[in-house]
């Protein structure tokens, strides 16, 4: 995620932003995407609402700044830039106390998300940014209200599989 696209706004504040483009359905699912957009369930608004709500609760997510729709129907989401490196880039190089602390921060972030009543929906190492001692959850377009234990466990299963691929040891994944 260190290569994410960003804009430097030259307004004297030094504010750096991430601008994420959500493509609207243009092929097979045109009607479904149009309906979702009309009722406020399109990915850009879902992610915007999730970011606003979770950030207000103090969870480890980027600060939302704005959202909008382009002339071609695509949505854009603007959030504050967070310095850091993706978990996939940090975990293999981390060892000892740093590695343990990093996995504990990750566990706390996921626990806080679930305790707030939400599931991530796409929880994997690629959607986790490490900024110093902080872990930040990214890509919240699939975030939904947590309606069942099964949904929570599915989030954890996706994360566990991803951590295995990122080099986390079995005992680390079990502890998490």
mmCIF file with all atom_site columns, C-alpha atoms in Angstrom, residues 16-170:
data_model
loop_
_atom_site.group_PDB
_atom_site.id
_atom_site.type_symbol
_atom_site.label_atom_id
_atom_site.label_alt_id
_atom_site.label_comp_id
_atom_site.label_asym_id
_atom_site.label_entity_id
_atom_site.label_seq_id
_atom_site.pdbx_PDB_ins_code
_atom_site.Cartn_x
_atom_site.Cartn_y
_atom_site.Cartn_z
_atom_site.occupancy
_atom_site.B_iso_or_equiv
_atom_site.pdbx_formal_charge
_atom_site.auth_seq_id
_atom_site.auth_comp_id
_atom_site.auth_asym_id
_atom_site.auth_atom_id
_atom_site.pdbx_PDB_model_num
ATOM 1   C CA . UNK A 1 16  ? -2.341  14.151  1.612   1.00 0.00 ? 16  UNK A CA 1
ATOM 2   C CA . UNK A 1 17  ? -5.299  12.137  0.414   1.00 0.00 ? 17  UNK A CA 1
ATOM 3   C CA . UNK A 1 18  ? -6.142  8.809   -1.119  1.00 0.00 ? 18  UNK A CA 1
ATOM 4   C CA . UNK A 1 19  ? -8.675  9.000   -3.932  1.00 0.00 ? 19  UNK A CA 1
ATOM 5   C CA . UNK A 1 20  ? -10.325 5.667   -4.585  1.00 0.00 ? 20  UNK A CA 1
ATOM 6   C CA . UNK A 1 21  ? -12.442 5.136   -7.683  1.00 0.00 ? 21  UNK A CA 1
ATOM 7   C CA . UNK A 1 22  ? -15.359 2.715   -7.506  1.00 0.00 ? 22  UNK A CA 1
ATOM 8   C CA . UNK A 1 23  ? -16.296 1.520   -10.962 1.00 0.00 ? 23  UNK A CA 1
ATOM 9   C CA . UNK A 1 24  ? -20.014 1.401   -11.639 1.00 0.00 ? 24  UNK A CA 1
ATOM 10  C CA . UNK A 1 25  ? -21.546 -1.642  -13.287 1.00 0.00 ? 25  UNK A CA 1
ATOM 11  C CA . UNK A 1 26  ? -21.237 -1.259  -17.031 1.00 0.00 ? 26  UNK A CA 1
ATOM 12  C CA . UNK A 1 27  ? -21.785 -4.739  -18.332 1.00 0.00 ? 27  UNK A CA 1
ATOM 13  C CA . UNK A 1 28  ? -23.691 -7.766  -17.048 1.00 0.00 ? 28  UNK A CA 1
ATOM 14  C CA . UNK A 1 29  ? -24.961 -6.248  -13.830 1.00 0.00 ? 29  UNK A CA 1
ATOM 15  C CA . UNK A 1 30  ? -25.953 -2.800  -15.046 1.00 0.00 ? 30  UNK A CA 1
ATOM 16  C CA . UNK A 1 31  ? -29.506 -2.945  -13.730 1.00 0.00 ? 31  UNK A CA 1
ATOM 17  C CA . UNK A 1 32  ? -28.483 -4.351  -10.350 1.00 0.00 ? 32  UNK A CA 1
ATOM 18  C CA . UNK A 1 33  ? -25.822 -1.651  -9.924  1.00 0.00 ? 33  UNK A CA 1
ATOM 19  C CA . UNK A 1 34  ? -28.292 1.081   -10.927 1.00 0.00 ? 34  UNK A CA 1
ATOM 20  C CA . UNK A 1 35  ? -30.786 -0.147  -8.344  1.00 0.00 ? 35  UNK A CA 1
ATOM 21  C CA . UNK A 1 36  ? -28.097 -0.324  -5.658  1.00 0.00 ? 36  UNK A CA 1
ATOM 22  C CA . UNK A 1 37  ? -27.077 3.223   -6.473  1.00 0.00 ? 37  UNK A CA 1
ATOM 23  C CA . UNK A 1 38  ? -30.676 4.482   -6.269  1.00 0.00 ? 38  UNK A CA 1
ATOM 24  C CA . UNK A 1 39  ? -31.208 2.988   -2.820  1.00 0.00 ? 39  UNK A CA 1
ATOM 25  C CA . UNK A 1 40  ? -27.777 3.983   -1.455  1.00 0.00 ? 40  UNK A CA 1
ATOM 26  C CA . UNK A 1 41  ? -26.208 0.529   -1.427  1.00 0.00 ? 41  UNK A CA 1
ATOM 27  C CA . UNK A 1 42  ? -23.541 1.095   -4.062  1.00 0.00 ? 42  UNK A CA 1
ATOM 28  C CA . UNK A 1 43  ? -19.946 0.350   -2.974  1.00 0.00 ? 43  UNK A CA 1
ATOM 29  C CA . UNK A 1 44  ? -18.807 3.971   -2.707  1.00 0.00 ? 44  UNK A CA 1
ATOM 30  C CA . UNK A 1 45  ? -21.643 4.968   -0.361  1.00 0.00 ? 45  UNK A CA 1
ATOM 31  C CA . UNK A 1 46  ? -21.338 1.756   1.628   1.00 0.00 ? 46  UNK A CA 1
ATOM 32  C CA . UNK A 1 47  ? -17.631 2.383   2.149   1.00 0.00 ? 47  UNK A CA 1
ATOM 33  C CA . UNK A 1 48  ? -18.251 6.066   2.946   1.00 0.00 ? 48  UNK A CA 1
ATOM 34  C CA . UNK A 1 49  ? -20.865 5.215   5.585   1.00 0.00 ? 49  UNK A CA 1
ATOM 35  C CA . UNK A 1 50  ? -18.644 2.528   7.102   1.00 0.00 ? 50  UNK A CA 1
ATOM 36  C CA . UNK A 1 51  ? -15.616 4.840   7.250   1.00 0.00 ? 51  UNK A CA 1
ATOM 37  C CA . UNK A 1 52  ? -17.621 7.668   8.818   1.00 0.00 ? 52  UNK A CA 1
ATOM 38  C CA . UNK A 1 53  ? -19.235 5.448   11.417  1.00 0.00 ? 53  UNK A CA 1
ATOM 39  C CA . UNK A 1 54  ? -16.131 3.452   12.342  1.00 0.00 ? 54  UNK A CA 1
ATOM 40  C CA . UNK A 1 55  ? -13.856 6.505   12.400  1.00 0.00 ? 55  UNK A CA 1
ATOM 41  C CA . UNK A 1 56  ? -16.323 8.287   14.698  1.00 0.00 ? 56  UNK A CA 1
ATOM 42  C CA . UNK A 1 57  ? -16.142 5.283   17.038  1.00 0.00 ? 57  UNK A CA 1
ATOM 43  C CA . UNK A 1 58  ? -12.343 5.634   17.135  1.00 0.00 ? 58  UNK A CA 1
ATOM 44  C CA . UNK A 1 59  ? -11.590 2.455   15.212  1.00 0.00 ? 59  UNK A CA 1
ATOM 45  C CA . UNK A 1 60  ? -8.387  2.028   13.221  1.00 0.00 ? 60  UNK A CA 1
ATOM 46  C CA . UNK A 1 61  ? -9.621  3.142   9.782   1.00 0.00 ? 61  UNK A CA 1
ATOM 47  C CA . UNK A 1 62  ? -8.597  6.038   7.519   1.00 0.00 ? 62  UNK A CA 1
ATOM 48  C CA . UNK A 1 63  ? -10.315 9.385   8.176   1.00 0.00 ? 63  UNK A CA 1
ATOM 49  C CA . UNK A 1 64  ? -13.010 9.934   5.538   1.00 0.00 ? 64  UNK A CA 1
ATOM 50  C CA . UNK A 1 65  ? -12.951 13.305  3.800   1.00 0.00 ? 65  UNK A CA 1
ATOM 51  C CA . UNK A 1 66  ? -15.431 13.238  0.898   1.00 0.00 ? 66  UNK A CA 1
ATOM 52  C CA . UNK A 1 67  ? -17.256 11.126  -1.624  1.00 0.00 ? 67  UNK A CA 1
ATOM 53  C CA . UNK A 1 68  ? -18.883 11.906  -4.922  1.00 0.00 ? 68  UNK A CA 1
ATOM 54  C CA . UNK A 1 69  ? -19.957 10.645  -8.294  1.00 0.00 ? 69  UNK A CA 1
ATOM 55  C CA . UNK A 1 70  ? -18.219 11.297  -11.614 1.00 0.00 ? 70  UNK A CA 1
ATOM 56  C CA . UNK A 1 71  ? -20.056 12.081  -14.843 1.00 0.00 ? 71  UNK A CA 1
ATOM 57  C CA . UNK A 1 72  ? -19.604 8.486   -16.055 1.00 0.00 ? 72  UNK A CA 1
ATOM 58  C CA . UNK A 1 73  ? -21.344 7.148   -12.927 1.00 0.00 ? 73  UNK A CA 1
ATOM 59  C CA . UNK A 1 74  ? -18.227 5.962   -11.127 1.00 0.00 ? 74  UNK A CA 1
ATOM 60  C CA . UNK A 1 75  ? -17.967 6.860   -7.469  1.00 0.00 ? 75  UNK A CA 1
ATOM 61  C CA . UNK A 1 76  ? -14.940 8.382   -5.790  1.00 0.00 ? 76  UNK A CA 1
ATOM 62  C CA . UNK A 1 77  ? -14.017 8.245   -2.151  1.00 0.00 ? 77  UNK A CA 1
ATOM 63  C CA . UNK A 1 78  ? -11.437 10.565  -0.603  1.00 0.00 ? 78  UNK A CA 1
ATOM 64  C CA . UNK A 1 79  ? -9.788  9.681   2.672   1.00 0.00 ? 79  UNK A CA 1
ATOM 65  C CA . UNK A 1 80  ? -6.773  10.923  4.549   1.00 0.00 ? 80  UNK A CA 1
ATOM 66  C CA . UNK A 1 81  ? -3.447  9.402   3.540   1.00 0.00 ? 81  UNK A CA 1
ATOM 67  C CA . UNK A 1 82  ? -1.831  7.173   6.150   1.00 0.00 ? 82  UNK A CA 1
ATOM 68  C CA . UNK A 1 83  ? 1.882   6.531   5.938   1.00 0.00 ? 83  UNK A CA 1
ATOM 69  C CA . UNK A 1 84  ? 2.782   2.922   6.358   1.00 0.00 ? 84  UNK A CA 1
ATOM 70  C CA . UNK A 1 85  ? 3.427   -0.406  4.731   1.00 0.00 ? 85  UNK A CA 1
ATOM 71  C CA . UNK A 1 86  ? 1.060   -3.246  4.019   1.00 0.00 ? 86  UNK A CA 1
ATOM 72  C CA . UNK A 1 87  ? 1.077   -6.102  6.504   1.00 0.00 ? 87  UNK A CA 1
ATOM 73  C CA . UNK A 1 88  ? 2.416   -8.448  3.806   1.00 0.00 ? 88  UNK A CA 1
ATOM 74  C CA . UNK A 1 89  ? 5.542   -6.298  3.604   1.00 0.00 ? 89  UNK A CA 1
ATOM 75  C CA . UNK A 1 90  ? 6.042   -5.951  7.351   1.00 0.00 ? 90  UNK A CA 1
ATOM 76  C CA . UNK A 1 91  ? 5.196   -9.361  8.804   1.00 0.00 ? 91  UNK A CA 1
ATOM 77  C CA . UNK A 1 92  ? 7.950   -11.478 7.185   1.00 0.00 ? 92  UNK A CA 1
ATOM 78  C CA . UNK A 1 93  ? 10.667  -9.056  8.343   1.00 0.00 ? 93  UNK A CA 1
ATOM 79  C CA . UNK A 1 94  ? 9.306   -8.593  11.878  1.00 0.00 ? 94  UNK A CA 1
ATOM 80  C CA . UNK A 1 95  ? 10.573  -10.822 14.653  1.00 0.00 ? 95  UNK A CA 1
ATOM 81  C CA . UNK A 1 96  ? 10.344  -11.272 18.387  1.00 0.00 ? 96  UNK A CA 1
ATOM 82  C CA . UNK A 1 97  ? 8.554   -8.610  20.407  1.00 0.00 ? 97  UNK A CA 1
ATOM 83  C CA . UNK A 1 98  ? 7.861   -6.451  17.329  1.00 0.00 ? 98  UNK A CA 1
ATOM 84  C CA . UNK A 1 99  ? 6.095   -9.324  15.580  1.00 0.00 ? 99  UNK A CA 1
ATOM 85  C CA . UNK A 1 100 ? 4.067   -10.194 18.695  1.00 0.00 ? 100 UNK A CA 1
ATOM 86  C CA . UNK A 1 101 ? 3.067   -6.561  19.215  1.00 0.00 ? 101 UNK A CA 1
ATOM 87  C CA . UNK A 1 102 ? 2.075   -6.205  15.575  1.00 0.00 ? 102 UNK A CA 1
ATOM 88  C CA . UNK A 1 103 ? -0.192  -9.254  15.717  1.00 0.00 ? 103 UNK A CA 1
ATOM 89  C CA . UNK A 1 104 ? -1.675  -8.043  19.010  1.00 0.00 ? 104 UNK A CA 1
ATOM 90  C CA . UNK A 1 105 ? -2.522  -4.654  17.420  1.00 0.00 ? 105 UNK A CA 1
ATOM 91  C CA . UNK A 1 106 ? -4.143  -6.522  14.538  1.00 0.00 ? 106 UNK A CA 1
ATOM 92  C CA . UNK A 1 107 ? -6.180  -8.652  16.939  1.00 0.00 ? 107 UNK A CA 1
ATOM 93  C CA . UNK A 1 108 ? -7.291  -5.526  18.821  1.00 0.00 ? 108 UNK A CA 1
ATOM 94  C CA . UNK A 1 109 ? -8.353  -3.775  15.590  1.00 0.00 ? 109 UNK A CA 1
ATOM 95  C CA . UNK A 1 110 ? -10.390 -6.755  14.402  1.00 0.00 ? 110 UNK A CA 1
ATOM 96  C CA . UNK A 1 111 ? -11.887 -7.286  17.856  1.00 0.00 ? 111 UNK A CA 1
ATOM 97  C CA . UNK A 1 112 ? -12.921 -3.612  18.010  1.00 0.00 ? 112 UNK A CA 1
ATOM 98  C CA . UNK A 1 113 ? -14.511 -3.862  14.554  1.00 0.00 ? 113 UNK A CA 1
ATOM 99  C CA . UNK A 1 114 ? -16.522 -6.928  15.550  1.00 0.00 ? 114 UNK A CA 1
ATOM 100 C CA . UNK A 1 115 ? -17.401 -5.474  18.976  1.00 0.00 ? 115 UNK A CA 1
ATOM 101 C CA . UNK A 1 116 ? -18.782 -2.407  17.176  1.00 0.00 ? 116 UNK A CA 1
ATOM 102 C CA . UNK A 1 117 ? -21.122 -4.786  15.356  1.00 0.00 ? 117 UNK A CA 1
ATOM 103 C CA . UNK A 1 118 ? -19.460 -4.892  11.938  1.00 0.00 ? 118 UNK A CA 1
ATOM 104 C CA . UNK A 1 119 ? -17.781 -7.466  9.750   1.00 0.00 ? 119 UNK A CA 1
ATOM 105 C CA . UNK A 1 120 ? -15.081 -6.348  7.328   1.00 0.00 ? 120 UNK A CA 1
ATOM 106 C CA . UNK A 1 121 ? -16.120 -8.638  4.486   1.00 0.00 ? 121 UNK A CA 1
ATOM 107 C CA . UNK A 1 122 ? -12.694 -8.670  2.812   1.00 0.00 ? 122 UNK A CA 1
ATOM 108 C CA . UNK A 1 123 ? -10.285 -9.034  5.706   1.00 0.00 ? 123 UNK A CA 1
ATOM 109 C CA . UNK A 1 124 ? -6.843  -10.079 4.490   1.00 0.00 ? 124 UNK A CA 1
ATOM 110 C CA . UNK A 1 125 ? -3.216  -8.961  4.838   1.00 0.00 ? 125 UNK A CA 1
ATOM 111 C CA . UNK A 1 126 ? -3.504  -6.773  1.732   1.00 0.00 ? 126 UNK A CA 1
ATOM 112 C CA . UNK A 1 127 ? -6.191  -4.670  3.424   1.00 0.00 ? 127 UNK A CA 1
ATOM 113 C CA . UNK A 1 128 ? -4.155  -4.009  6.547   1.00 0.00 ? 128 UNK A CA 1
ATOM 114 C CA . UNK A 1 129 ? -1.730  -1.096  6.757   1.00 0.00 ? 129 UNK A CA 1
ATOM 115 C CA . UNK A 1 130 ? 0.973   -0.898  9.427   1.00 0.00 ? 130 UNK A CA 1
ATOM 116 C CA . UNK A 1 131 ? 1.879   2.656   10.453  1.00 0.00 ? 131 UNK A CA 1
ATOM 117 C CA . UNK A 1 132 ? 4.448   2.572   13.232  1.00 0.00 ? 132 UNK A CA 1
ATOM 118 C CA . UNK A 1 133 ? 2.736   0.706   16.072  1.00 0.00 ? 133 UNK A CA 1
ATOM 119 C CA . UNK A 1 134 ? -0.748  1.190   14.573  1.00 0.00 ? 134 UNK A CA 1
ATOM 120 C CA . UNK A 1 135 ? -2.681  -1.229  12.418  1.00 0.00 ? 135 UNK A CA 1
ATOM 121 C CA . UNK A 1 136 ? -5.207  0.382   10.068  1.00 0.00 ? 136 UNK A CA 1
ATOM 122 C CA . UNK A 1 137 ? -8.006  -1.524  8.346   1.00 0.00 ? 137 UNK A CA 1
ATOM 123 C CA . UNK A 1 138 ? -8.476  -0.555  4.695   1.00 0.00 ? 138 UNK A CA 1
ATOM 124 C CA . UNK A 1 139 ? -10.933 -1.241  1.867   1.00 0.00 ? 139 UNK A CA 1
ATOM 125 C CA . UNK A 1 140 ? -14.239 -1.181  3.723   1.00 0.00 ? 140 UNK A CA 1
ATOM 126 C CA . UNK A 1 141 ? -16.586 -1.347  0.730   1.00 0.00 ? 141 UNK A CA 1
ATOM 127 C CA . UNK A 1 142 ? -17.809 -4.806  1.767   1.00 0.00 ? 142 UNK A CA 1
ATOM 128 C CA . UNK A 1 143 ? -18.290 -3.890  5.422   1.00 0.00 ? 143 UNK A CA 1
ATOM 129 C CA . UNK A 1 144 ? -21.707 -4.872  6.743   1.00 0.00 ? 144 UNK A CA 1
ATOM 130 C CA . UNK A 1 145 ? -23.487 -5.086  10.056  1.00 0.00 ? 145 UNK A CA 1
ATOM 131 C CA . UNK A 1 146 ? -22.476 -8.228  11.891  1.00 0.00 ? 146 UNK A CA 1
ATOM 132 C CA . UNK A 1 147 ? -25.644 -10.335 12.010  1.00 0.00 ? 147 UNK A CA 1
ATOM 133 C CA . UNK A 1 148 ? -24.293 -13.720 12.997  1.00 0.00 ? 148 UNK A CA 1
ATOM 134 C CA . UNK A 1 149 ? -21.450 -15.581 14.571  1.00 0.00 ? 149 UNK A CA 1
ATOM 135 C CA . UNK A 1 150 ? -20.913 -17.243 11.198  1.00 0.00 ? 150 UNK A CA 1
ATOM 136 C CA . UNK A 1 151 ? -20.148 -13.865 9.574   1.00 0.00 ? 151 UNK A CA 1
ATOM 137 C CA . UNK A 1 152 ? -17.618 -13.034 12.299  1.00 0.00 ? 152 UNK A CA 1
ATOM 138 C CA . UNK A 1 153 ? -15.960 -16.413 11.897  1.00 0.00 ? 153 UNK A CA 1
ATOM 139 C CA . UNK A 1 154 ? -15.837 -15.989 8.120   1.00 0.00 ? 154 UNK A CA 1
ATOM 140 C CA . UNK A 1 155 ? -13.975 -12.695 8.605   1.00 0.00 ? 155 UNK A CA 1
ATOM 141 C CA . UNK A 1 156 ? -11.515 -14.446 10.910  1.00 0.00 ? 156 UNK A CA 1
ATOM 142 C CA . UNK A 1 157 ? -11.106 -17.394 8.533   1.00 0.00 ? 157 UNK A CA 1
ATOM 143 C CA . UNK A 1 158 ? -10.224 -15.080 5.622   1.00 0.00 ? 158 UNK A CA 1
ATOM 144 C CA . UNK A 1 159 ? -7.700  -13.305 7.815   1.00 0.00 ? 159 UNK A CA 1
ATOM 145 C CA . UNK A 1 160 ? -6.206  -16.563 9.066   1.00 0.00 ? 160 UNK A CA 1
ATOM 146 C CA . UNK A 1 161 ? -5.702  -17.894 5.525   1.00 0.00 ? 161 UNK A CA 1
ATOM 147 C CA . UNK A 1 162 ? -4.148  -14.608 4.463   1.00 0.00 ? 162 UNK A CA 1
ATOM 148 C CA . UNK A 1 163 ? -1.805  -14.549 7.446   1.00 0.00 ? 163 UNK A CA 1
ATOM 149 C CA . UNK A 1 164 ? -0.687  -18.083 6.631   1.00 0.00 ? 164 UNK A CA 1
ATOM 150 C CA . UNK A 1 165 ? 0.227   -16.920 3.131   1.00 0.00 ? 165 UNK A CA 1
ATOM 151 C CA . UNK A 1 166 ? 1.977   -13.853 4.595   1.00 0.00 ? 166 UNK A CA 1
ATOM 152 C CA . UNK A 1 167 ? 4.216   -16.065 6.722   1.00 0.00 ? 167 UNK A CA 1
ATOM 153 C CA . UNK A 1 168 ? 2.545   -16.057 10.140  1.00 0.00 ? 168 UNK A CA 1
ATOM 154 C CA . UNK A 1 169 ? 3.313   -19.192 12.100  1.00 0.00 ? 169 UNK A CA 1
ATOM 155 C CA . UNK A 1 170 ? 0.484   -21.562 13.098  1.00 0.00 ? 170 UNK A CA 1
#
